[in-house]
CSV table of C-alpha atoms in Angstrom, one decimal:
chain,number,residue,atom,x,y,z
A,1,VAL,CA,0.1,-0.5,-0.1
A,2,VAL,CA,2.9,2.3,0.3
A,3,GLU,CA,4.5,1.6,-2.2
A,4,LEU,CA,1.3,2.4,-4.3
A,5,ALA,CA,0.8,5.8,-2.9
A,6,LEU,CA,4.0,6.7,-3.6
A,7,GLY,CA,4.6,5.8,-6.4
A,8,MET,CA,0.8,7.0,-7.7
A,9,CYS,CA,2.4,10.6,-6.2
A,10,ALA,CA,5.8,10.2,-8.6
A,11,ILE,CA,3.4,9.7,-11.6
A,12,LEU,CA,1.1,12.9,-11.1
A,13,GLN,CA,4.1,14.8,-9.6
A,14,VAL,CA,3.2,15.4,-6.5
A,15,ALA,CA,5.4,15.5,-4.2
A,16,ARG,CA,7.6,13.8,-6.7
A,17,ARG,CA,11.5,14.3,-5.5
A,18,ARG,CA,10.4,12.9,-2.6
A,19,ALA,CA,8.0,10.3,-3.3
A,20,VAL,CA,10.8,9.5,-5.7
A,21,ALA,CA,13.1,9.2,-2.7
A,22,ALA,CA,10.7,7.3,-0.5
A,23,LEU,CA,10.8,4.8,-3.1
A,24,MET,CA,14.5,4.8,-3.6
A,25,GLY,CA,14.7,4.4,-0.3
A,26,LEU,CA,12.2,1.2,-0.1
A,27,LEU,CA,14.4,-0.5,-3.1
A,28,VAL,CA,17.9,-0.6,-0.7
A,29,VAL,CA,16.0,-2.1,2.3
A,30,PHE,CA,14.3,-4.9,-0.1
A,31,ILE,CA,17.4,-5.6,-1.4
A,32,VAL,CA,19.3,-5.4,2.2
A,33,ALA,CA,16.5,-7.5,3.2
A,34,THR,CA,17.2,-9.8,0.0
A,35,ILE,CA,20.6,-10.2,-0.1
A,36,TRP,CA,20.2,-10.9,4.0
A,37,ALA,CA,17.2,-13.6,3.1
A,38,TRP,CA,19.5,-15.2,0.4
A,39,SER,CA,22.4,-15.1,2.6
A,40,HIS,CA,20.5,-17.2,5.2
A,41,GLY,CA,18.6,-19.5,2.5
A,42,ASN,CA,15.5,-18.9,3.1
A,43,ALA,CA,14.3,-17.5,0.0
A,44,GLU,CA,13.5,-20.3,-2.4
A,45,SER,CA,11.3,-17.8,-4.0
A,46,CYS,CA,10.1,-14.9,-3.7
A,47,GLY,CA,8.9,-11.2,-5.6
A,48,CYS,CA,6.3,-8.8,-4.9
A,49,PHE,CA,3.7,-10.5,-8.1
A,50,GLY,CA,2.4,-12.5,-6.5
A,51,ARG,CA,2.5,-17.2,-7.4
A,52,ALA,CA,2.5,-16.7,-11.2
A,53,ALA,CA,5.6,-14.7,-11.1
A,54,ALA,CA,7.6,-15.7,-8.0
A,55,ARG,CA,11.6,-15.6,-9.2
A,56,GLY,CA,14.9,-16.4,-7.7
A,57,PRO,CA,16.3,-14.0,-5.0
A,58,GLN,CA,19.2,-13.0,-7.4
A,59,ALA,CA,16.4,-12.2,-10.4
A,60,VAL,CA,14.8,-10.1,-7.5
A,61,ILE,CA,18.0,-8.3,-7.0
A,62,ILE,CA,18.7,-7.7,-10.4
A,63,GLU,CA,15.1,-6.3,-11.0
A,64,ASP,CA,15.5,-3.9,-7.8
A,65,LEU,CA,18.8,-2.8,-8.9
A,66,LEU,CA,16.9,-1.6,-12.5
A,67,PHE,CA,14.5,-0.2,-10.3
A,68,LEU,CA,16.8,1.6,-8.3
A,69,ALA,CA,18.1,3.1,-11.9
A,70,LEU,CA,15.1,3.8,-13.1
A,71,GLY,CA,14.2,5.9,-9.9
A,72,ALA,CA,18.1,8.2,-10.4
A,73,VAL,CA,17.0,9.1,-13.4
A,74,ALA,CA,13.5,10.0,-12.2
A,75,TRP,CA,14.7,12.2,-9.5
A,76,PHE,CA,17.1,14.3,-11.9
A,77,LEU,CA,13.9,14.3,-15.6
A,78,PRO,CA,12.5,18.0,-14.9
A,79,GLY,CA,8.6,17.9,-13.3
A,80,ILE,CA,5.4,19.4,-15.1
A,81,THR,CA,3.7,22.1,-14.1
A,82,ALA,CA,0.8,21.7,-16.3
A,83,TRP,CA,-2.9,20.8,-14.8
A,84,ALA,CA,-1.6,20.7,-10.9
A,85,GLY,CA,-4.7,20.8,-9.1
A,86,PHE,CA,-6.1,18.1,-11.1
A,87,ARG,CA,-3.7,16.0,-10.4
A,88,ARG,CA,-3.6,17.0,-6.8
A,89,LEU,CA,-7.3,16.0,-6.7
A,90,ALA,CA,-6.5,12.7,-8.5
A,91,ALA,CA,-4.1,12.3,-5.4
A,92,ALA,CA,-6.7,13.0,-3.3
A,93,VAL,CA,-8.9,10.8,-4.3
A,94,ALA,CA,-6.8,7.9,-5.4
A,95,ILE,CA,-4.4,7.5,-2.1
A,96,PRO,CA,-7.4,7.0,0.2
A,97,ILE,CA,-8.0,4.3,-1.9
A,98,MET,CA,-5.1,2.5,-2.3
A,99,ILE,CA,-4.8,3.5,2.0
A,100,SER,CA,-8.3,1.3,2.6
A,101,LEU,CA,-6.9,-1.5,0.1
A,102,PRO,CA,-6.2,-3.9,3.4
A,103,PHE,CA,-9.5,-3.2,4.9
A,104,TRP,CA,-11.7,-4.6,2.7
A,105,LEU,CA,-9.2,-6.5,-0.3
A,106,PRO,CA,-8.8,-9.3,1.9
A,107,GLN,CA,-12.8,-10.4,2.1
A,108,ALA,CA,-13.4,-9.3,-2.0
A,109,ALA,CA,-14.9,-12.0,-3.9
A,110,ILE,CA,-12.3,-11.9,-5.9
A,111,ASP,CA,-11.0,-15.4,-6.2
A,112,ALA,CA,-12.1,-16.9,-9.9
A,113,TRP,CA,-10.1,-14.1,-11.2
A,114,VAL,CA,-6.5,-14.1,-9.1
A,115,THR,CA,-6.5,-18.2,-9.3
A,116,PRO,CA,-6.8,-20.7,-11.7
A,117,VAL,CA,-10.1,-22.4,-9.9
A,118,LYS,CA,-13.0,-21.1,-11.8
A,119,PRO,CA,-15.0,-23.3,-14.1
A,120,GLY,CA,-14.0,-24.4,-17.3
A,121,ALA,CA,-10.4,-25.5,-16.4
A,122,ASP,CA,-8.3,-28.0,-16.5
A,123,LEU,CA,-7.8,-29.0,-12.4
A,124,SER,CA,-6.1,-32.7,-13.6
A,125,ASP,CA,-2.1,-31.9,-12.3
A,126,ILE,CA,-3.2,-31.4,-8.8
A,127,ALA,CA,-1.2,-33.3,-6.7
A,128,VAL,CA,-3.4,-35.2,-4.0
A,129,ASP,CA,-1.1,-38.1,-2.2
A,130,GLY,CA,-2.9,-40.1,0.3
A,131,ILE,CA,-5.8,-41.0,-1.7
A,132,ARG,CA,-6.1,-44.4,-3.8
A,133,VAL,CA,-8.1,-43.1,-6.7
A,134,PRO,CA,-7.8,-39.8,-8.1
A,135,VAL,CA,-9.2,-37.4,-7.2
A,136,THR,CA,-9.6,-36.4,-10.7
A,137,GLN,CA,-11.9,-39.0,-11.9
A,138,GLY,CA,-15.5,-39.2,-12.4
A,139,ARG,CA,-17.9,-36.2,-10.2
A,140,VAL,CA,-15.8,-35.3,-7.4
A,141,LEU,CA,-16.0,-32.2,-5.0
A,142,LEU,CA,-12.9,-31.1,-3.5
A,143,ALA,CA,-12.2,-29.6,-0.5
A,144,LEU,CA,-8.9,-27.4,-0.4
A,145,PHE,CA,-7.8,-27.2,3.6
A,146,SER,CA,-4.9,-26.0,6.3
A,147,SER,CA,-4.7,-27.9,9.4
A,148,ASP,CA,-5.3,-24.0,11.1
A,149,CYS,CA,-7.7,-23.0,9.6
A,150,GLU,CA,-11.1,-22.8,11.7
A,151,ALA,CA,-14.1,-22.5,8.5
A,152,CYS,CA,-11.9,-25.5,7.2
A,153,ASP,CA,-13.4,-27.7,10.8
A,154,ARG,CA,-16.6,-25.9,10.5
A,155,SER,CA,-17.5,-27.0,7.4
A,156,ILE,CA,-17.0,-30.9,8.1
A,157,PRO,CA,-20.6,-31.8,8.9
A,158,ILE,CA,-21.5,-30.0,6.0
A,159,LEU,CA,-18.9,-32.0,4.4
A,160,ASP,CA,-19.4,-35.7,6.0
A,161,GLU,CA,-23.8,-34.7,5.2
A,162,ILE,CA,-23.1,-34.2,1.3
A,163,ALA,CA,-20.4,-37.0,1.2
A,164,GLY,CA,-23.7,-39.6,2.5
A,165,THR,CA,-26.2,-38.4,0.3
A,166,ASP,CA,-27.6,-40.7,-3.0
A,167,GLY,CA,-27.1,-38.8,-6.1
A,168,ALA,CA,-23.5,-36.4,-4.6
A,169,PRO,CA,-20.5,-36.8,-6.0
A,170,THR,CA,-17.5,-38.1,-4.6
A,171,VAL,CA,-16.5,-36.3,-2.0
A,172,ALA,CA,-12.3,-35.5,-0.7
A,173,ALA,CA,-10.6,-33.1,1.2
A,174,VAL,CA,-6.8,-32.0,-0.2
A,175,LEU,CA,-4.8,-31.2,3.0
A,176,GLY,CA,-1.6,-28.1,2.5
A,177,GLY,CA,1.4,-29.7,4.4
A,178,ASP,CA,2.3,-33.6,5.4
A,179,ASN,CA,1.1,-36.7,6.5
A,180,GLN,CA,2.4,-36.8,9.1
A,181,SER,CA,0.1,-33.5,9.7
A,182,ARG,CA,-3.0,-35.3,8.0
A,183,ARG,CA,-2.8,-38.3,9.6
A,184,ALA,CA,-3.2,-35.8,12.6
A,185,TRP,CA,-5.7,-33.7,11.6
A,186,VAL,CA,-7.5,-36.9,10.2
A,187,LEU,CA,-7.6,-38.3,14.1
A,188,GLU,CA,-8.9,-35.1,15.4
A,189,HIS,CA,-11.9,-34.0,13.2
A,190,VAL,CA,-12.4,-38.2,11.5
A,191,PRO,CA,-14.5,-36.7,8.9
A,192,ALA,CA,-16.9,-39.0,6.5
A,193,PHE,CA,-15.2,-38.4,3.5
A,194,PRO,CA,-10.7,-39.4,2.7
A,195,VAL,CA,-8.2,-37.1,3.5
A,196,GLY,CA,-5.0,-36.5,1.5
A,197,HIS,CA,-2.0,-34.0,1.4
A,198,THR,CA,-0.3,-32.4,-1.0
A,199,PRO,CA,2.7,-29.9,0.5
A,200,MET,CA,1.3,-26.2,0.8
A,201,LYS,CA,3.8,-24.4,-1.9
A,202,ALA,CA,1.9,-26.6,-4.8
A,203,LEU,CA,-1.5,-26.1,-2.6
A,204,ARG,CA,-1.3,-22.1,-2.3
A,205,GLN,CA,-1.1,-21.3,-6.2
A,206,TYR,CA,-5.2,-23.1,-5.9
A,207,TYR,CA,-6.9,-20.4,-3.8
A,208,ARG,CA,-6.1,-16.9,-2.2
A,209,ARG,CA,-8.2,-17.7,1.4
A,210,LEU,CA,-9.5,-21.4,2.2
A,211,PRO,CA,-11.3,-23.3,2.6
A,212,VAL,CA,-12.1,-23.9,-1.7
A,213,PHE,CA,-14.9,-26.7,-2.5
A,214,ILE,CA,-14.3,-27.3,-6.0
A,215,LEU,CA,-16.7,-29.4,-8.0
A,216,MET,CA,-14.9,-31.4,-10.8
A,217,LYS,CA,-15.6,-33.4,-13.7
A,218,ASP,CA,-12.7,-35.9,-15.9
A,219,GLY,CA,-10.4,-33.0,-13.5
A,220,ILE,CA,-12.7,-30.1,-15.1
A,221,VAL,CA,-13.9,-27.4,-12.5
A,222,GLU,CA,-17.7,-27.0,-12.7
A,223,ARG,CA,-18.1,-24.9,-9.7
A,224,ALA,CA,-16.5,-23.4,-6.6
A,225,TRP,CA,-17.1,-21.9,-3.7
A,226,TRP,CA,-14.3,-20.3,-1.3
A,227,VAL,CA,-15.1,-20.1,3.0
A,228,ASP,CA,-18.7,-21.0,2.3
A,229,PRO,CA,-19.3,-24.8,1.9
A,230,PRO,CA,-21.5,-25.5,-0.7
A,231,ARG,CA,-25.4,-26.6,0.4
A,232,VAL,CA,-26.2,-31.2,-0.9
A,233,SER,CA,-29.0,-28.9,-3.4
A,234,ASP,CA,-25.9,-27.4,-5.5
A,235,VAL,CA,-24.1,-30.0,-5.9
A,236,VAL,CA,-26.4,-33.0,-5.7
A,237,SER,CA,-27.1,-35.0,-9.4
A,238,ALA,CA,-28.9,-37.7,-10.8
A,239,GLY,CA,-25.7,-39.8,-10.4
A,240,VAL,CA,-24.5,-42.3,-6.9
A,241,ALA,CA,-21.7,-41.2,-5.1
A,242,SER,CA,-18.7,-43.0,-5.6
A,243,ARG,CA,-16.5,-43.7,-2.4
A,244,VAL,CA,-12.3,-42.4,-2.3
A,245,THR,CA,-10.8,-44.3,0.5
A,246,SER,CA,-7.9,-42.7,2.0
A,247,ASP,CA,-4.5,-44.3,3.4
């Protein structure tokens, strides 16, 4: 948010040099932090553009150095004097909106825009261990869970109900983590459906917030729900639910 506000000030030429100086200072901080993390082996992939554009620490440092060079160029460029009133008004409107983003954006219903989980998407390559029958065969309601997700725990009774309903799809869940954490979670919650596991890093590409409930047919997404599980009537079809057993 701070970077967005400073960038807007630099673009709109509102306190331009101070904004550019602040941005360059942040870049220096990011470079130093990346070098420190890299030297301690804690930077396998990083970057500010999300999972789709994760880079190694070397690429991030080079990128930030290029931005630092651009900032130096912007510092010495002459400022724009025209439309000063309009630019200040635009900044006065845009900056409060940017500052408010952390308060409403996490709850915004934009999951289908920022993840690959959307109707028609092919998730046949999703990795799930600990379930004997592949979850991408037939009609399956797959829940994405983590062991520290209260909303995931609250959805278990509804998924149990769906799993026991004739004509409902196969119900299964994949828990982010290793097999030990999966076993502990299953022993604690005793779900009526099988639970597999996959590394959290692999699962992370499919969600912005958990839980996620994905209705698939042969690996193709038909519908998805975020946070709140579907009702039985949302997923029941003419077929009879198949059974999947976990290890």
